[in-house]
Coordinates of C-alpha atoms in Angstrom, one line a residue:
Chain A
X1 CA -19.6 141.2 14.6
X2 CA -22.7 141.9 12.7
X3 CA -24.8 144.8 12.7
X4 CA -28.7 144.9 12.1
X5 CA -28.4 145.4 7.9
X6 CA -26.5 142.8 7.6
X7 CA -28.7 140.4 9.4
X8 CA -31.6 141.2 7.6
X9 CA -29.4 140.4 4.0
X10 CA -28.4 137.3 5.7
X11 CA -32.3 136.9 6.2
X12 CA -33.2 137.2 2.8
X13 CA -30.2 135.2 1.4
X14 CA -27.9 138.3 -0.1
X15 CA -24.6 137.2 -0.6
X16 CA -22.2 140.1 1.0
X17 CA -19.1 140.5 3.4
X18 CA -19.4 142.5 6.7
X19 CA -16.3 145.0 7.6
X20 CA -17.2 145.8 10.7
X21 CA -18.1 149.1 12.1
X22 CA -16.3 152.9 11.2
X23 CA -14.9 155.3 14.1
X24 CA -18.9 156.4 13.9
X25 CA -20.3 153.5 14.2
X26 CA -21.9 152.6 10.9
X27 CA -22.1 149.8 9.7
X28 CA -20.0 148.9 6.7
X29 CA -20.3 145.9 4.0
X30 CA -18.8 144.9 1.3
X31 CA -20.8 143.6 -1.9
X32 CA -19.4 141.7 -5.2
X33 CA -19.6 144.0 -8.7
X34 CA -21.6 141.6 -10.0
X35 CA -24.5 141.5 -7.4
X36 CA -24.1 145.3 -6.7
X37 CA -26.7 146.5 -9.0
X38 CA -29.4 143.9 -7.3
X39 CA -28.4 144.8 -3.9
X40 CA -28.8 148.4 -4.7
X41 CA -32.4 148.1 -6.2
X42 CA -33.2 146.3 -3.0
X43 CA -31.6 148.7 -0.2
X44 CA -33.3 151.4 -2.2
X45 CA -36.8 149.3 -1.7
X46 CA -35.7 149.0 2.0
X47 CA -35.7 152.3 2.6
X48 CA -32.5 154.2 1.9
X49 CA -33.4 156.4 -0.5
X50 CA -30.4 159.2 0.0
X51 CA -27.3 158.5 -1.3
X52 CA -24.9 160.7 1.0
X53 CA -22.0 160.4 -0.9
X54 CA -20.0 158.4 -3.5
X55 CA -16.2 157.5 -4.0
X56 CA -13.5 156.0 -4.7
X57 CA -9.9 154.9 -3.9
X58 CA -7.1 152.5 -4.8
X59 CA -6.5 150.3 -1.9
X60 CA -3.0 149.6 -2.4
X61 CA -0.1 149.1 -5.6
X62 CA -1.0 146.7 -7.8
X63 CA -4.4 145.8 -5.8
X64 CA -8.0 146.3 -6.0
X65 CA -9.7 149.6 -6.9
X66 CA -12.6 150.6 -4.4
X67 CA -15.8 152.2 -5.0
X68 CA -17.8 153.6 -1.7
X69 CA -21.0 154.3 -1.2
X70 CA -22.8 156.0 1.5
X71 CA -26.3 155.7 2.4
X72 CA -28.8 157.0 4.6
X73 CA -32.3 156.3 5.2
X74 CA -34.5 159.4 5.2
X75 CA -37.7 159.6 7.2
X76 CA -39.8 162.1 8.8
X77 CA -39.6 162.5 12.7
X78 CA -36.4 160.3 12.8
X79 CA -33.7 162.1 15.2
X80 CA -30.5 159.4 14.2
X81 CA -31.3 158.3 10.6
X82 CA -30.0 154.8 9.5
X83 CA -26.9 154.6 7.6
X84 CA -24.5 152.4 6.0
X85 CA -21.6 152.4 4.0
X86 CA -21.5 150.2 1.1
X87 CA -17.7 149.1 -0.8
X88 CA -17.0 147.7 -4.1
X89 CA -14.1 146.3 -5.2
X90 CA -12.6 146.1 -8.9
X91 CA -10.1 144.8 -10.0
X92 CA -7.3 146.7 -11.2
X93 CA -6.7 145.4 -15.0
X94 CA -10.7 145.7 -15.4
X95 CA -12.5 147.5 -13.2
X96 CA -16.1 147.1 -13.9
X97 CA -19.4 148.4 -11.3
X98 CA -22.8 148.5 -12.1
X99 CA -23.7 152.0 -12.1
X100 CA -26.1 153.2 -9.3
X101 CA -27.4 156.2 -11.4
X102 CA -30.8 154.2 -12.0
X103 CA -31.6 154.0 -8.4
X104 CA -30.1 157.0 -7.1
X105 CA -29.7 159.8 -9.8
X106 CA -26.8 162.0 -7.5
X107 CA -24.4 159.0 -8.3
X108 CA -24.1 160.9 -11.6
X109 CA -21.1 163.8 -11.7
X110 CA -19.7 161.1 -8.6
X111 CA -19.3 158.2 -10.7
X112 CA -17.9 160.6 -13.5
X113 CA -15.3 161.7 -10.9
X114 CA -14.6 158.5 -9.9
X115 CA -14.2 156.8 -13.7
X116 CA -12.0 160.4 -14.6
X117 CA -9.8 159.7 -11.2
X118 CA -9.6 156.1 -11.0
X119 CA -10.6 154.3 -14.5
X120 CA -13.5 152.4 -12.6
X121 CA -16.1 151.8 -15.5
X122 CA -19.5 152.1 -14.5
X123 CA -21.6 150.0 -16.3
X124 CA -25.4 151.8 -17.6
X125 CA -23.9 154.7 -16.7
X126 CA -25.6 157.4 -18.8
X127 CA -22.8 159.5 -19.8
X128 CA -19.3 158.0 -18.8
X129 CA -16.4 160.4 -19.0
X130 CA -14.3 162.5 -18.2
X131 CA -15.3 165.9 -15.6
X132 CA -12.3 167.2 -14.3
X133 CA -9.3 166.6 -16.6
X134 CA -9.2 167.2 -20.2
X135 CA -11.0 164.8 -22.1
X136 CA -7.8 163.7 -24.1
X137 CA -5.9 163.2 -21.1
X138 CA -4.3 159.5 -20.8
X139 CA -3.9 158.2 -17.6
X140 CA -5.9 157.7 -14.0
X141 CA -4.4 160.5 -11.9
X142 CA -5.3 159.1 -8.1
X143 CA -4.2 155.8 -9.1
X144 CA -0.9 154.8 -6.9
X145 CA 0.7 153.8 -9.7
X146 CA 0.4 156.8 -11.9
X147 CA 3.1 159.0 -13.0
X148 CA 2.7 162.4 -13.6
X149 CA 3.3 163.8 -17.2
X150 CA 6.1 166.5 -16.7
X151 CA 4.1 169.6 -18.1
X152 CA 5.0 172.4 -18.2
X153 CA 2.8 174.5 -15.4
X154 CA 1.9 178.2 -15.2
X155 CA 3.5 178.2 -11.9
X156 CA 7.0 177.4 -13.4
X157 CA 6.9 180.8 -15.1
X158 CA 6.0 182.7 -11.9
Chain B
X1 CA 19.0 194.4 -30.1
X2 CA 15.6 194.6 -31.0
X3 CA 12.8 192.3 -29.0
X4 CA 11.3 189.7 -31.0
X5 CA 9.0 187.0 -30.7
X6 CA 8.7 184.1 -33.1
X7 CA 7.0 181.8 -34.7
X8 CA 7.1 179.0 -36.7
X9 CA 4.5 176.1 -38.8
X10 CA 5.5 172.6 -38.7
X11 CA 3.9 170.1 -40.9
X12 CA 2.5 167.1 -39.1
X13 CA 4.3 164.0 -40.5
X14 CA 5.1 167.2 -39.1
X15 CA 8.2 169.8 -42.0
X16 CA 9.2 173.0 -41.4
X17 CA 9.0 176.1 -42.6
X18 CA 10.8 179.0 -41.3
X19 CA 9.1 182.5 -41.6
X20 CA 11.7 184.5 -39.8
X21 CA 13.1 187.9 -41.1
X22 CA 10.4 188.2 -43.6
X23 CA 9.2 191.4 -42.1
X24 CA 11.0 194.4 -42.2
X25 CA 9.9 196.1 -39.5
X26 CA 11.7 194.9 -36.6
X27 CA 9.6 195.7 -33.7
X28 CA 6.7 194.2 -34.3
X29 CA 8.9 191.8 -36.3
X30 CA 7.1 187.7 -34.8
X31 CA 8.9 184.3 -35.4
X32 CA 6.2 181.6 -37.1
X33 CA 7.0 178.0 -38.5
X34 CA 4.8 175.9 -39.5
X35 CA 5.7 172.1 -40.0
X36 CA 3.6 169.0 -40.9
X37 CA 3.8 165.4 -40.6
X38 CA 2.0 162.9 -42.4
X39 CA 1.0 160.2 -40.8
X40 CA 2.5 157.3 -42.4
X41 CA 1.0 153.9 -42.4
X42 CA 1.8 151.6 -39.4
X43 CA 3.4 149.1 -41.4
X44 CA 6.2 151.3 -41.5
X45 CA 6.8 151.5 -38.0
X46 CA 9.2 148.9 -36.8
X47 CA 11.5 150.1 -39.9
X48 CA 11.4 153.7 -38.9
X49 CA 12.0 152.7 -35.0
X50 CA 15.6 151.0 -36.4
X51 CA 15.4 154.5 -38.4
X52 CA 14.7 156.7 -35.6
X53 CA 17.9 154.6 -33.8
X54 CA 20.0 156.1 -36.4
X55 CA 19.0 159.3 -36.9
X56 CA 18.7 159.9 -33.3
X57 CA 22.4 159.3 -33.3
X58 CA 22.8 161.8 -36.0
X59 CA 20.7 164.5 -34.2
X60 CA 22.6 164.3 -31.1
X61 CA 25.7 165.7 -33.1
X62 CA 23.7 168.1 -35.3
X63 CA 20.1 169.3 -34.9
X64 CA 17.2 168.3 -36.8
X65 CA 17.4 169.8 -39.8
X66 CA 13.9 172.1 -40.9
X67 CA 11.1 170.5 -43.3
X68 CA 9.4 174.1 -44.0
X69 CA 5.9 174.3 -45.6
X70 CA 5.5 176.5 -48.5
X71 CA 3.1 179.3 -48.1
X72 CA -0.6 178.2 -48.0
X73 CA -3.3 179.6 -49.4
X74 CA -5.8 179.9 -46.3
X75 CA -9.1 178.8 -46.2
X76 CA -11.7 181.7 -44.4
X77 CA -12.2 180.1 -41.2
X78 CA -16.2 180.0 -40.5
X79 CA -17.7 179.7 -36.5
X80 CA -15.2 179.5 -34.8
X81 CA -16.5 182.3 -32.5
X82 CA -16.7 181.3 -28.6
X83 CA -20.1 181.1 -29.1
X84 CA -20.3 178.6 -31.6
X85 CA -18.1 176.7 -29.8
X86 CA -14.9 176.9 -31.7
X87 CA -11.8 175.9 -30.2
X88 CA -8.5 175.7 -31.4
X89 CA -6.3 172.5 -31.2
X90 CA -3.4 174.3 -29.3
X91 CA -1.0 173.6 -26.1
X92 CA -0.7 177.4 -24.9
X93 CA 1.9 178.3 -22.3
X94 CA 3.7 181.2 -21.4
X95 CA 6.2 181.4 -24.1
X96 CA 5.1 178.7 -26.3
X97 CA 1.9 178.3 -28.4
X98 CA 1.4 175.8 -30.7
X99 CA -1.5 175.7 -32.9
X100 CA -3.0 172.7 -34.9
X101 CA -3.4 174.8 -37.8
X102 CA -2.1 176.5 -40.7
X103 CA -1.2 180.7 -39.6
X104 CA -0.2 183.4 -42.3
X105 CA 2.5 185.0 -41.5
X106 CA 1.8 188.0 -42.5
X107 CA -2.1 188.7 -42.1
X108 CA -1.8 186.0 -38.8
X109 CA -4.8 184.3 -40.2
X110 CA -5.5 180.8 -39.0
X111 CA -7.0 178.1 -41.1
X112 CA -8.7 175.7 -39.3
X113 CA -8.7 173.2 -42.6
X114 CA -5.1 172.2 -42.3
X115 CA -4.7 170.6 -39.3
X116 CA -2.2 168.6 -40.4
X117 CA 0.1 171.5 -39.6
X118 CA 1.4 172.8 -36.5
X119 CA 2.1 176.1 -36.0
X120 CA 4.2 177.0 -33.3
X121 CA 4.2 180.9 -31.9
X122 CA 7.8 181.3 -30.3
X123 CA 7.5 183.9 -26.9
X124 CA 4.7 186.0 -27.8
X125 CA 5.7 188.3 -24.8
X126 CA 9.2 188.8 -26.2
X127 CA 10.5 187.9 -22.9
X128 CA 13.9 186.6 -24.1
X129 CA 15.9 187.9 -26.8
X130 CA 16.4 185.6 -30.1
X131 CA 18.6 185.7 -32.7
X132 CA 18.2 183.3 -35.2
X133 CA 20.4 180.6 -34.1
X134 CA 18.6 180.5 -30.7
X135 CA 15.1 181.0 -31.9
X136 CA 16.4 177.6 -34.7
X137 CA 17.3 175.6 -31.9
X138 CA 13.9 176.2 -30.5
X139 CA 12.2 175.2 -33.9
X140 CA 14.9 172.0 -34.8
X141 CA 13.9 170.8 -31.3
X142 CA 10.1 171.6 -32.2
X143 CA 10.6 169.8 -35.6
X144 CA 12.7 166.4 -33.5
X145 CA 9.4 166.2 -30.9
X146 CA 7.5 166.4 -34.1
X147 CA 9.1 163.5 -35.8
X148 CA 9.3 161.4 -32.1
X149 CA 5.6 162.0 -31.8
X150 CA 4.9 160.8 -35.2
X151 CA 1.3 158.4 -35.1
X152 CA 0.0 159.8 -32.3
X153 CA -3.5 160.7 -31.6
X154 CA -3.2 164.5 -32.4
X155 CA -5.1 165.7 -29.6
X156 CA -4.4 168.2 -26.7
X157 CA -2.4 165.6 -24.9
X158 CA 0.1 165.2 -27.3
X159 CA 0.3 169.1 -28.1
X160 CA 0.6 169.9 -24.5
X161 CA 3.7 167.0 -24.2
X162 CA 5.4 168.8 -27.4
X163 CA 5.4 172.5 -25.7
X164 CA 6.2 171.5 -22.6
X165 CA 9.0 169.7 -23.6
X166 CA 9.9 173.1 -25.4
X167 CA 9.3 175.3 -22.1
X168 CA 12.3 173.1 -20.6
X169 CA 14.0 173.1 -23.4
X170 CA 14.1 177.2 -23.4
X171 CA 14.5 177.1 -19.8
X172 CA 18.0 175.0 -20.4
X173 CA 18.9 177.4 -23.3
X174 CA 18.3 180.0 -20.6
X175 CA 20.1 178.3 -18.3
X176 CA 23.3 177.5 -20.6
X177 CA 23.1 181.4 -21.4
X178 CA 22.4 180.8 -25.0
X179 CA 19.4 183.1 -24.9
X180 CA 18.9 186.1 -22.3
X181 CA 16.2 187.8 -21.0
X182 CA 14.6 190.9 -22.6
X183 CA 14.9 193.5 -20.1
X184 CA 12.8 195.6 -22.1
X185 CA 10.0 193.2 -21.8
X186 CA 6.6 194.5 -20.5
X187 CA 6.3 191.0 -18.2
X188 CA 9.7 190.2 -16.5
X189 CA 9.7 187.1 -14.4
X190 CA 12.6 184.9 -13.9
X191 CA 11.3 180.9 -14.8
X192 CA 12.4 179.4 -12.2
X193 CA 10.2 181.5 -9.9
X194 CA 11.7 185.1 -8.6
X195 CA 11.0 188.2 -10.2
X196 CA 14.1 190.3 -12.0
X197 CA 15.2 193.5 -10.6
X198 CA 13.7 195.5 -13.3
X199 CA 15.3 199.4 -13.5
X200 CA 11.7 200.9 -14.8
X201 CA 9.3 202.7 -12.6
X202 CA 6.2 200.9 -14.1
X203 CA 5.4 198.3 -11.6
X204 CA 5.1 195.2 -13.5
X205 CA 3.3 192.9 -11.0
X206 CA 0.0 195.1 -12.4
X207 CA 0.0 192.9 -15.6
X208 CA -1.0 189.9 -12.9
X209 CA 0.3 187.3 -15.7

């Protein structure tokens, strides 16, 4: 099953893997680290020019490390805008992405999230670290295999 | 018996130095240590680790004795106002702080030159009472993390693992009724979650700690 954006990449030879369709429909592809930052420059030039949202996730123990984008194409007088959802997978023991900032400048604080949660490093990313925990914290929190340090928490006291 | 909180500098290859019962005035009376650690070359390790095998044997029948520093001459620590954007190396939780600096125990000023002591603050509330065989537990058991932790990046991590480790460790002291609470305390919460019956009119939940 192949939906309209992936026919057109398949028109103008760009290599990616279609996932099929989410419980709304959209259309969802998966593209290779290593060609992401191309594809990106040229989905922007296509016409998606809002990047709804940005995550991440591990997919499963010991497996690959995912990195989700979600894009919508912005025009005036347009009732159902186009979207698609874009995924990227790492590897766990080096997880490497080309950073998006460049073509869409809201990636920023996601990405950061995403490197502080999962360890993903986003390559040209203008300032790569960490937003939520402490910045000498060791450890991915919201990777399945990471175990909690056993601080010691406010709550314990009350 | 008179409520007293405590404190102590360690030395980072973290010694210890003991500052308790230097004041006379019992009330306001605080329990500091200090103890340092250098950090020793890495060369060194895989002998200490055979070391560290022995003494750990040794500990577990007596505690770790105390490396005290000797008094310090302090440095007049210069912006270190919020504003500046000072910050202090330190794991703060409810009844343990520990500092990555040097603390008079007298005049309580830091120095933010020596951070290659830790100072630990023992229950600044006073919400246990301590005599000093309880409140050296605390600081042998302060002075063992310090050793185990020896060559590790001295950052908040590292502090934060130490005092934790020290909560739980007062929380089992608790627990084995080596050290009570201190009914007299202006906070009274249990640890493990419930408040204590306290026979005072003041209505402690005001303090919202």
């Amino acid at each position: 099953m192949q939906g309209r954006l992936s026919a057109w990449l398949v028109k103008h030879g760009l290599i990616h893997r279609s996932l099929g369709f989410d419980y709304q429909g959209i259309e969802t592809l998966q593209i290779k680290p290593e060609d992401w930052h191309s594809v990106a420059v040229i989905l922007y030039v296509y016409g998606y020019n809002y990047l709804r949202s940005q995550c991440a996730y591990d997919v499963a123990p010991g497996g690959l490390l995912a990195s989700v984008y979600h894009l919508t194409r912005i025009e005036y007088g347009v009732d159902q805008p186009e979207e698609v959802c874009i995924k990227v997978f790492a590897p766990r023991n080096n997880p490497k992405i080309p950073s998006v900032f460049w073509v869409w400048k809201s990636s920023n604080f996601q990405e950061r999230e995403s490197y502080d949660m999962l360890g993903i490093f986003y390559d040209n990313h203008p300032r790569l670290k960490r937003i939520l925990m402490p910045e000498s914290w060791i450890g991915w929190p919201l990777r399945k295999d990471y175990i909690a340090p056993n601080f010691y928490e406010i709550q314990d006291a009350h | 018996m008179a409520a007293t909180s405590i404190s102590m500098v360690a030395c980072t290859k973290f010694s210890t130095l003991g500052w308790i019962g230097g004041g006379k005035r019992e009330v306001r009376k605080r329990r500091v240590l200090s103890v340092s650690a250098q950090q020793d070359a890495e060369v060194k390790e895989t002998q200490q680790m055979k070391d560290e095998k022995v003494e750990k044997e040794q500990v577990k029948k007596q505690q770790t004795p105390l490396r005290p520093v000797e008094r310090q001459v302090n440095v007049k620590s210069k912006n270190m106002s919020a504003q500046m954007g000072g910050q202090w190396l330190s794991s703060v939780t409810r009844h343990i702080r520990i500092y990555a600096a040097y603390i008079d125990p007298e005049t309580w000023e830091f120095d933010q030159t020596q951070m290659d002591k830790l100072t630990i603050l023992l229950d600044p509330h006073k919400e246990f009472v301590w005599t000093d065989d309880t409140a050296n537990m605390v600081f042998s058991y302060f002075q063992e993390l310090v050793d185990h932790y020896e060559g590790a990046p001295l950052t908040e991590y590292t502090l934060r693992l130490i005092g934790s480790d020290l909560e739980h460790y007062i929380r089992k002291l608790l627990y084995d009724g080596e050290i009570k609470y201190n009914m007299d305390a202006r906070i009274n919460r249990k640890m493990d979650g419930r408040k204590i019956e306290v026979h005072s009119p003041i209505n402690f939940m005001s303090l919202g700690l």
